[in-house]
C-alpha positions as a Python dict, from the first residue, in 0.01 Angstrom:
ca = {
    (1, 'M'): (0, 0, 0),
    (2, 'I'): (-259, 165, 171),
    (3, 'N'): (-126, 8, 520),
    (4, 'E'): (286, 80, 399),
    (5, 'I'): (133, 480, 361),
    (6, 'L'): (-1, 458, 661),
    (7, 'K'): (296, 271, 883),
    (8, 'K'): (501, 593, 825),
    (9, 'Y'): (328, 809, 1047),
    (10, 'L'): (293, 825, 1433),
    (11, 'N'): (-8, 651, 1552),
    (12, 'N'): (-116, 774, 1885),
    (13, 'E'): (-450, 452, 1844),
    (14, 'K'): (-157, 162, 1866),
    (15, 'T'): (16, 232, 2154),
    (16, 'G'): (-220, 465, 2336),
    (17, 'N'): (75, 742, 2452),
    (18, 'I'): (-36, 1026, 2277),
    (19, 'S'): (201, 1261, 2119),
    (20, 'N'): (190, 1581, 1875),
    (21, 'Y'): (-174, 1638, 1978),
    (22, 'T'): (-140, 1973, 1799),
    (23, 'L'): (-359, 2178, 1543),
    (24, 'R'): (-71, 2266, 1403),
    (25, 'D'): (9, 2043, 1162),
    (26, 'V'): (-292, 1900, 1021),
    (27, 'S'): (-440, 2283, 951),
    (28, 'E'): (-85, 2335, 746),
    (29, 'L'): (-194, 1990, 556),
    (30, 'L'): (-505, 2138, 511),
    (31, 'H'): (-428, 2457, 412),
    (32, 'Y'): (-202, 2240, 128),
    (33, 'L'): (-527, 2080, 54),
    (34, 'Q'): (-713, 2409, -77),
    (35, 'N'): (-939, 2406, 290),
    (36, 'P'): (-1174, 2055, 160),
    (37, 'H'): (-1313, 2075, 458),
    (38, 'K'): (-1467, 2468, 391),
    (39, 'K'): (-1579, 2376, 98),
    (40, 'F'): (-1974, 2173, 277),
    (41, 'K'): (-2115, 2163, 519),
    (42, 'T'): (-2042, 1978, 910),
    (43, 'I'): (-2187, 1893, 1208),
    (44, 'H'): (-1881, 1808, 1503),
    (45, 'I'): (-1936, 1571, 1741),
    (46, 'A'): (-1716, 1544, 2040),
    (47, 'G'): (-1817, 1354, 2473),
    (48, 'T'): (-1688, 1075, 2605),
    (49, 'N'): (-1962, 799, 2566),
    (50, 'G'): (-2194, 742, 2295),
    (51, 'K'): (-2043, 1015, 1991),
    (52, 'G'): (-2059, 701, 1729),
    (53, 'S'): (-2471, 634, 1785),
    (54, 'T'): (-2551, 1002, 1767),
    (55, 'A'): (-2299, 1020, 1439),
    (56, 'F'): (-2389, 678, 1314),
    (57, 'M'): (-2806, 767, 1357),
    (58, 'L'): (-2797, 1121, 1232),
    (59, 'S'): (-2582, 1056, 904),
    (60, 'S'): (-2869, 761, 814),
    (61, 'I'): (-3156, 982, 837),
    (62, 'L'): (-3010, 1250, 681),
    (63, 'K'): (-2923, 980, 400),
    (64, 'K'): (-3305, 877, 440),
    (65, 'S'): (-3432, 1222, 324),
    (66, 'G'): (-3213, 1221, 85),
    (67, 'Y'): (-2847, 1424, 152),
    (68, 'K'): (-2591, 1308, 65),
    (69, 'T'): (-2381, 1227, 369),
    (70, 'G'): (-2056, 1199, 481),
    (71, 'L'): (-1947, 1006, 789),
    (72, 'Y'): (-1590, 962, 968),
    (73, 'T'): (-1604, 767, 1288),
    (74, 'S'): (-1333, 629, 1486),
    (75, 'P'): (-1219, 365, 1555),
    (76, 'H'): (-1272, 99, 1301),
    (77, 'L'): (-1335, -271, 1376),
    (78, 'I'): (-1248, -406, 1169),
    (79, 'K'): (-1083, -224, 887),
    (80, 'I'): (-996, 95, 807),
    (81, 'N'): (-1203, 203, 516),
    (82, 'E'): (-1528, 176, 834),
    (83, 'R'): (-1427, 497, 909),
    (84, 'I'): (-1521, 699, 584),
    (85, 'K'): (-1796, 715, 448),
    (86, 'I'): (-2071, 837, 165),
    (87, 'N'): (-2425, 782, 249),
    (88, 'L'): (-2328, 476, 533),
    (89, 'I'): (-2123, 326, 243),
    (90, 'D'): (-1757, 281, 349),
    (91, 'I'): (-1485, 427, 145),
    (92, 'T'): (-1342, 194, -162),
    (93, 'D'): (-999, 17, -133),
    (94, 'S'): (-889, 209, -452),
    (95, 'L'): (-1062, 584, -264),
    (96, 'L'): (-874, 591, -22),
    (97, 'L'): (-557, 502, -148),
    (98, 'K'): (-654, 723, -397),
    (99, 'H'): (-623, 994, -120),
    (100, 'I'): (-369, 857, 75),
    (101, 'S'): (-91, 841, -202),
    (102, 'F'): (-154, 1181, -283),
    (103, 'I'): (-221, 1311, 94),
    (104, 'D'): (130, 1108, 111),
    (105, 'S'): (283, 1309, -151),
    (106, 'V'): (184, 1661, 3),
    (107, 'V'): (292, 1576, 265),
    (108, 'E'): (633, 1492, 181),
    (109, 'E'): (653, 1817, -97),
    (110, 'Y'): (612, 2034, 193),
    (111, 'K'): (808, 1856, 438),
    (112, 'L'): (465, 1787, 769),
    (113, 'M'): (412, 1590, 1005),
    (114, 'P'): (67, 1485, 1041),
    (115, 'T'): (5, 1186, 1277),
    (116, 'Y'): (-178, 838, 1134),
    (117, 'F'): (-482, 1069, 1225),
    (118, 'D'): (-397, 1356, 1111),
    (119, 'I'): (-347, 1182, 792),
    (120, 'L'): (-736, 990, 778),
    (121, 'T'): (-882, 1343, 903),
    (122, 'A'): (-768, 1440, 596),
    (123, 'V'): (-828, 1196, 399),
    (124, 'A'): (-1236, 1209, 486),
    (125, 'L'): (-1235, 1578, 435),
    (126, 'N'): (-1018, 1538, 95),
    (127, 'Y'): (-1312, 1237, -18),
    (128, 'F'): (-1631, 1454, 148),
    (129, 'N'): (-1515, 1756, 2),
    (130, 'D'): (-1439, 1574, -435),
    (131, 'E'): (-1793, 1403, -390),
    (132, 'N'): (-1959, 1649, -298),
    (133, 'V'): (-2133, 1608, 16),
    (134, 'D'): (-2456, 1767, 94),
    (135, 'I'): (-2266, 1788, 492),
    (136, 'A'): (-2132, 1519, 674),
    (137, 'V'): (-2102, 1435, 1035),
    (138, 'I'): (-1755, 1361, 1175),
    (139, 'E'): (-1646, 1316, 1511),
    (140, 'T'): (-1371, 1353, 1747),
    (141, 'G'): (-1086, 1112, 1798),
    (142, 'L'): (-925, 1199, 2070),
    (143, 'G'): (-1073, 1493, 2321),
    (144, 'G'): (-1208, 1795, 2097),
    (145, 'R'): (-968, 2156, 2187),
    (146, 'L'): (-654, 1982, 2022),
    (147, 'D'): (-819, 1710, 1839),
    (148, 'S'): (-719, 1686, 1428),
    (149, 'T'): (-1089, 1703, 1355),
    (150, 'N'): (-1145, 2061, 1542),
    (151, 'I'): (-1037, 2245, 1174),
    (152, 'I'): (-1404, 2180, 1052),
    (153, 'T'): (-1649, 2530, 1172),
    (154, 'P'): (-1978, 2305, 1224),
    (155, 'E'): (-2301, 2414, 1139),
    (156, 'L'): (-2376, 2252, 1419),
    (157, 'S'): (-2126, 2109, 1753),
    (158, 'I'): (-2282, 1795, 1959),
    (159, 'L'): (-2135, 1711, 2357),
    (160, 'T'): (-2297, 1346, 2426),
    (161, 'D'): (-2184, 1245, 2782),
    (162, 'I'): (-1842, 1369, 2924),
    (163, 'S'): (-1680, 1185, 3177),
    (164, 'I'): (-1368, 1049, 3303),
    (165, 'D'): (-1122, 949, 3038),
    (166, 'H'): (-796, 985, 2857),
    (167, 'T'): (-667, 1129, 3168),
    (168, 'N'): (-358, 1093, 3063),
    (169, 'V'): (-390, 1389, 2789),
    (170, 'L'): (-726, 1496, 2910),
    (171, 'G'): (-645, 1570, 3242),
    (172, 'N'): (-711, 1374, 3545),
    (173, 'S'): (-1079, 1535, 3668),
    (174, 'I'): (-1388, 1575, 3524),
    (175, 'E'): (-1368, 1984, 3507),
    (176, 'D'): (-1033, 1939, 3309),
    (177, 'I'): (-1201, 1682, 3024),
    (178, 'T'): (-1474, 1943, 2966),
    (179, 'N'): (-1277, 2172, 2956),
    (180, 'E'): (-1091, 1962, 2670),
    (181, 'K'): (-1415, 1862, 2484),
    (182, 'C'): (-1600, 2221, 2520),
    (183, 'G'): (-1302, 2336, 2247),
    (184, 'I'): (-1508, 2225, 1943),
    (185, 'I'): (-1705, 2486, 2006),
    (186, 'K'): (-1709, 2802, 1811),
    (187, 'K'): (-1801, 3138, 1801),
    (188, 'G'): (-2167, 3122, 1726),
    (189, 'I'): (-2212, 2783, 1686),
    (190, 'P'): (-2577, 2640, 1805),
    (191, 'V'): (-2433, 2342, 2115),
    (192, 'I'): (-2685, 2032, 2180),
    (193, 'T'): (-2557, 1806, 2498),
    (194, 'S'): (-2737, 1539, 2675),
    (195, 'N'): (-2535, 1625, 2925),
    (196, 'I'): (-2721, 1668, 3273),
    (197, 'D'): (-2428, 1659, 3581),
    (198, 'S'): (-2376, 2010, 3698),
    (199, 'E'): (-2080, 2009, 3686),
    (200, 'V'): (-2044, 1965, 3339),
    (201, 'L'): (-2305, 2119, 3279),
    (202, 'N'): (-2207, 2460, 3399),
    (203, 'I'): (-1849, 2445, 3221),
    (204, 'I'): (-2064, 2347, 2936),
    (205, 'K'): (-2250, 2736, 3015),
    (206, 'N'): (-1923, 2905, 3085),
    (207, 'H'): (-1806, 2763, 2688),
    (208, 'I'): (-2111, 2860, 2562),
    (209, 'K'): (-2134, 3222, 2671),
    (210, 'E'): (-1768, 3311, 2568),
    (211, 'K'): (-1851, 3220, 2305),
    (212, 'K'): (-2192, 3366, 2250),
    (213, 'S'): (-2362, 3075, 2145),
    (214, 'R'): (-2660, 2884, 2268),
    (215, 'L'): (-2728, 2591, 2458),
    (216, 'Y'): (-3031, 2306, 2360),
    (217, 'A'): (-2935, 2121, 2663),
    (218, 'Y'): (-3156, 1759, 2760),
    (219, 'N'): (-3398, 1800, 3033),
    (220, 'I'): (-3410, 2155, 3000),
    (221, 'N'): (-3476, 2221, 2595),
    (222, 'F'): (-3533, 1846, 2512),
    (223, 'S'): (-3619, 1528, 2724),
    (224, 'A'): (-3783, 1167, 2643),
    (225, 'Q'): (-4059, 1064, 2828),
    (226, 'S'): (-4298, 797, 2922),
    (227, 'I'): (-4029, 538, 2865),
    (228, 'R'): (-4084, 184, 2829),
    (229, 'W'): (-4012, -176, 2721),
    (230, 'E'): (-4159, -390, 2474),
    (231, 'N'): (-4121, -634, 2209),
    (232, 'N'): (-3714, -604, 2220),
    (233, 'H'): (-3786, -207, 2159),
    (234, 'F'): (-3752, 154, 2378),
    (235, 'I'): (-4091, 363, 2360),
    (236, 'F'): (-4061, 707, 2413),
    (237, 'N'): (-4206, 1089, 2332),
    (238, 'Y'): (-3956, 1290, 2244),
    (239, 'K'): (-4113, 1636, 2316),
    (240, 'S'): (-3864, 2004, 2316),
    (241, 'E'): (-3908, 2350, 2228),
    (242, 'E'): (-4019, 2347, 1871),
    (243, 'Y'): (-4225, 2029, 1811),
    (244, 'S'): (-4300, 1694, 1964),
    (245, 'L'): (-4263, 1304, 1832),
    (246, 'Y'): (-4509, 1013, 2063),
    (247, 'D'): (-4438, 691, 2033),
    (248, 'I'): (-4059, 697, 1861),
    (249, 'K'): (-4015, 257, 1842),
    (250, 'L'): (-3555, 232, 1945),
    (251, 'K'): (-3376, -87, 1872),
    (252, 'L'): (-3070, 57, 2007),
    (253, 'F'): (-3014, -121, 2334),
    (254, 'P'): (-2900, -1, 2643),
    (255, 'I'): (-3114, 337, 2828),
    (256, 'H'): (-2899, 549, 2743),
    (257, 'Q'): (-2912, 490, 2402),
    (258, 'I'): (-3204, 726, 2454),
    (259, 'K'): (-3080, 979, 2589),
    (260, 'N'): (-2823, 998, 2183),
    (261, 'T'): (-3163, 956, 2019),
    (262, 'S'): (-3329, 1266, 2156),
    (263, 'V'): (-2981, 1447, 2115),
    (264, 'V'): (-3041, 1327, 1802),
    (265, 'L'): (-3337, 1417, 1767),
    (266, 'A'): (-3299, 1791, 1888),
    (267, 'S'): (-2953, 1809, 1594),
    (268, 'L'): (-3248, 1746, 1291),
    (269, 'S'): (-3510, 1946, 1484),
    (270, 'F'): (-3259, 2252, 1370),
    (271, 'L'): (-3078, 2138, 1091),
    (272, 'K'): (-3464, 2094, 938),
    (273, 'Q'): (-3500, 2470, 989),
    (274, 'N'): (-3137, 2567, 861),
    (275, 'G'): (-3109, 2433, 566),
    (276, 'F'): (-3300, 2098, 535),
    (277, 'P'): (-3559, 2085, 485),
    (278, 'G'): (-3619, 1715, 378),
    (279, 'I'): (-3593, 1583, 700),
    (280, 'A'): (-3971, 1408, 772),
    (281, 'D'): (-4071, 1205, 1095),
    (282, 'D'): (-4171, 952, 933),
    (283, 'I'): (-3825, 919, 808),
    (284, 'I'): (-3690, 1006, 1188),
    (285, 'Y'): (-3977, 707, 1320),
    (286, 'N'): (-3935, 411, 1022),
    (287, 'E'): (-3543, 450, 1047),
    (288, 'L'): (-3539, 457, 1445),
    (289, 'E'): (-3749, 135, 1522),
    (290, 'I'): (-3507, -72, 1235),
    (291, 'L'): (-3162, 134, 1332),
    (292, 'S'): (-2896, -49, 1407),
    (293, 'V'): (-2528, 40, 1456),
    (294, 'P'): (-2251, -148, 1393),
    (295, 'G'): (-2059, -279, 1650),
    (296, 'R'): (-2316, -145, 1925),
    (297, 'F'): (-2503, -362, 2159),
    (298, 'Q'): (-2415, -661, 1794),
    (299, 'T'): (-2588, -940, 1806),
    (300, 'L'): (-2365, -1201, 1689),
    (301, 'N'): (-2509, -1545, 1786),
    (302, 'L'): (-2934, -1610, 1906),
    (303, 'N'): (-2949, -1917, 2015),
    (304, 'P'): (-2791, -1825, 2236),
    (305, 'L'): (-2770, -1546, 2221),
    (306, 'I'): (-2406, -1342, 2167),
    (307, 'V'): (-2375, -968, 2191),
    (308, 'Y'): (-2085, -717, 2200),
    (309, 'D'): (-2097, -404, 2290),
    (310, 'P'): (-1795, -106, 2286),
    (311, 'A'): (-1816, -21, 2644),
    (312, 'H'): (-1474, 9, 2711),
    (313, 'N'): (-1503, 260, 3067),
    (314, 'F'): (-1690, 335, 3431),
    (315, 'N'): (-1971, 410, 3269),
    (316, 'A'): (-2041, 275, 2970),
    (317, 'I'): (-1950, -31, 3073),
    (318, 'K'): (-2176, 54, 3440),
    (319, 'N'): (-2496, 110, 3167),
    (320, 'L'): (-2448, -163, 3034),
    (321, 'I'): (-2490, -394, 3316),
    (322, 'D'): (-2726, -166, 3478),
    (323, 'G'): (-2958, -227, 3144),
    (324, 'L'): (-2920, -632, 3134),
    (325, 'D'): (-2956, -666, 3433),
    (326, 'E'): (-3276, -503, 3394),
    (327, 'F'): (-3387, -589, 3065),
    (328, 'Y'): (-3231, -942, 2957),
    (329, 'S'): (-3344, -1017, 3390),
    (330, 'E'): (-3465, -1373, 3322),
    (331, 'K'): (-3104, -1487, 3164),
    (332, 'S'): (-2789, -1558, 3293),
    (333, 'K'): (-2508, -1370, 3242),
    (334, 'T'): (-2156, -1426, 3130),
    (335, 'Y'): (-1916, -1153, 3013),
    (336, 'I'): (-1624, -1221, 2808),
    (337, 'I'): (-1399, -908, 2861),
    (338, 'S'): (-1099, -831, 2733),
    (339, 'M'): (-939, -425, 2852),
    (340, 'M'): (-655, -149, 2750),
    (341, 'R'): (-407, -110, 3010),
    (342, 'D'): (-491, 260, 3017),
    (343, 'K'): (-917, 224, 3073),
    (344, 'A'): (-859, -57, 3327),
    (345, 'D'): (-853, 157, 3678),
    (346, 'S'): (-973, -70, 3982),
    (347, 'S'): (-1356, 66, 3949),
    (348, 'T'): (-1418, -42, 3607),
    (349, 'L'): (-1293, -345, 3686),
    (350, 'N'): (-1496, -379, 4026),
    (351, 'L'): (-1780, -363, 3800),
    (352, 'F'): (-1761, -744, 3691),
    (353, 'K'): (-1621, -825, 4013),
    (354, 'N'): (-1970, -1045, 4158),
    (355, 'K'): (-2006, -1060, 3781),
    (356, 'K'): (-1875, -1451, 3539),
    (357, 'T'): (-1688, -1298, 3382),
    (358, 'I'): (-1395, -1475, 3133),
    (359, 'F'): (-1062, -1254, 3034),
    (360, 'Y'): (-1020, -1302, 2744),
    (361, 'L'): (-601, -1139, 2655),
    (362, 'L'): (-577, -981, 2378),
    (363, 'N'): (-260, -1028, 2162),
    (364, 'D'): (-235, -619, 2143),
    (365, 'E'): (18, -381, 2331),
    (366, 'R'): (-238, -213, 2479),
    (367, 'A'): (-357, -464, 2696),
    (368, 'Y'): (-403, -497, 2966),
    (369, 'I'): (-313, -746, 3185),
    (370, 'P'): (-492, -889, 3501),
    (371, 'E'): (-327, -1033, 3813),
    (372, 'S'): (-333, -1376, 3995),
    (373, 'G'): (-646, -1437, 4082),
    (374, 'E'): (-804, -1055, 3946),
    (375, 'F'): (-1074, -1286, 3745),
    (376, 'A'): (-1188, -1634, 3757),
    (377, 'L'): (-1057, -1774, 3389),
    (378, 'L'): (-815, -1594, 3199),
    (379, 'V'): (-826, -1717, 2822),
    (380, 'N'): (-556, -1629, 2531),
    (381, 'N'): (-694, -1954, 2349),
    (382, 'D'): (-1053, -1970, 2163),
    (383, 'N'): (-1106, -2359, 2142),
    (384, 'I'): (-1169, -2276, 2509),
    (385, 'I'): (-1478, -2032, 2484),
    (386, 'I'): (-1563, -2213, 2192),
    (387, 'D'): (-1583, -2557, 2519),
    (388, 'I'): (-1747, -2301, 2680),
    (389, 'L'): (-2090, -2171, 2364),
    (390, 'K'): (-2092, -2532, 2307),
    (391, 'K'): (-2197, -2581, 2682),
    (392, 'T'): (-2442, -2261, 2742),
    (393, 'T'): (-2792, -2287, 2667),
    (394, 'N'): (-3063, -2084, 2525),
    (395, 'D'): (-3130, -1920, 2963),
    (396, 'T'): (-2772, -1714, 2953),
    (397, 'M'): (-2635, -1435, 2804),
    (398, 'I'): (-2251, -1398, 2629),
    (399, 'I'): (-2122, -1064, 2665),
    (400, 'F'): (-1854, -937, 2499),
    (401, 'T'): (-1690, -659, 2576),
    (402, 'G'): (-1424, -369, 2686),
    (403, 'T'): (-1243, -284, 2429),
    (404, 'F'): (-1388, -278, 2015),
    (405, 'R'): (-1091, -477, 2010),
    (406, 'I'): (-1213, -760, 2091),
    (407, 'Y'): (-1448, -703, 1829),
    (408, 'N'): (-1246, -934, 1594),
    (409, 'S'): (-1208, -1172, 1839),
    (410, 'A'): (-1583, -1221, 1940),
    (411, 'I'): (-1624, -1259, 1562),
    (412, 'N'): (-1457, -1482, 1465),
    (413, 'I'): (-1531, -1699, 1792),
    (414, 'V'): (-1865, -1697, 1665),
    (415, 'K'): (-1786, -1803, 1367),
    (416, 'Q'): (-1582, -2115, 1461),
    (417, 'F'): (-1934, -2189, 1743),
    (418, 'N'): (-2156, -2202, 1472),
    (419, 'N'): (-1939, -2474, 1212),
    (420, 'K'): (-1850, -2641, 1510),
    (421, 'N'): (-2217, -2659, 1644),
    (422, 'G'): (-2421, -2560, 1361),
    (423, 'S'): (-2621, -2340, 1576),
    (424, 'S'): (-2809, -1999, 1408),
    (425, 'G'): (-2587, -1660, 1370),
}
């Protein structure tokens, strides 16, 4: 029933051809819902890479600190409920159906034309208000300025690393894309950013000046220092104008997660001084040492080591490959990749040129189909990959990557491999 209702709405995620990209319809819809987004506190996150990890870390630590915390992210890995959480627990089918049905009836009554993402955003905000959350962490879906989530006025805005992506919507230059992401900056609302590229940072500073906001920037106002790798954890010191934390152990990988974590720590420092005093250092230490983000460098199998990571643009994939080459140098690596057409530019595909790479052909209308000879092995049969896994020794590492949409296939392939092989999951 949930999917039947959602099928009525334009789903830009499905095709990648973005239309009706505007705040008009979601604003109108939320007006008729009596503006639930104005009744609880929020944090807003935009950027090209790192949004999801940053959002999850913030939510996890806020929850552990005793605050009822909403989390709205996209896309989902397996089930749509994953996008909308309170205290990291997915919205139930019954509650999701209740809110979607109600919002669908409002759309019909007032003859509105929201998109699929508008509907889900409205559901999340309505749910968080109904459940009286203390705060909600809201991740943009696409861009910032015209993203459905940009109807909120947060306590804090976060801009994670910005790079070239979604050029068909956001623009072909880093300047255009950064301006779109900076659309989430609100008058007088502080901004925390991980961006260190001078061009990107100067554009952010111009928006900050225009909106009379304050900027907290990585390597200027806060930083990570003395970084090292021990026992499958990064260990580093965090230093800012307000306070320092030493010997933080971080389970997340690859190394750019240290920068995302530093943004989280700067955000928590701000929140602690502005209405959330329950955030404590021991909670931060404990959570970061054990925290895993679903679908982010997720271990699917131990022997052989099989992981999944959603890296799907040039910067994210390069960070992943470089991190594996540096910190897992003792293992040979096989990449099993799929990509969407709008992500598969030549520079990104070339990152795999000298790597042992299997291209997995997804049954997806947005999927990129390589030209003949572009990859040594093209596979659309799970059994072929399972046979390859059976021959894999424990000194080899298998990495599924390139898109969120290969996650479900990776899970199923590893499950079949373990069933047939009796391997350790």
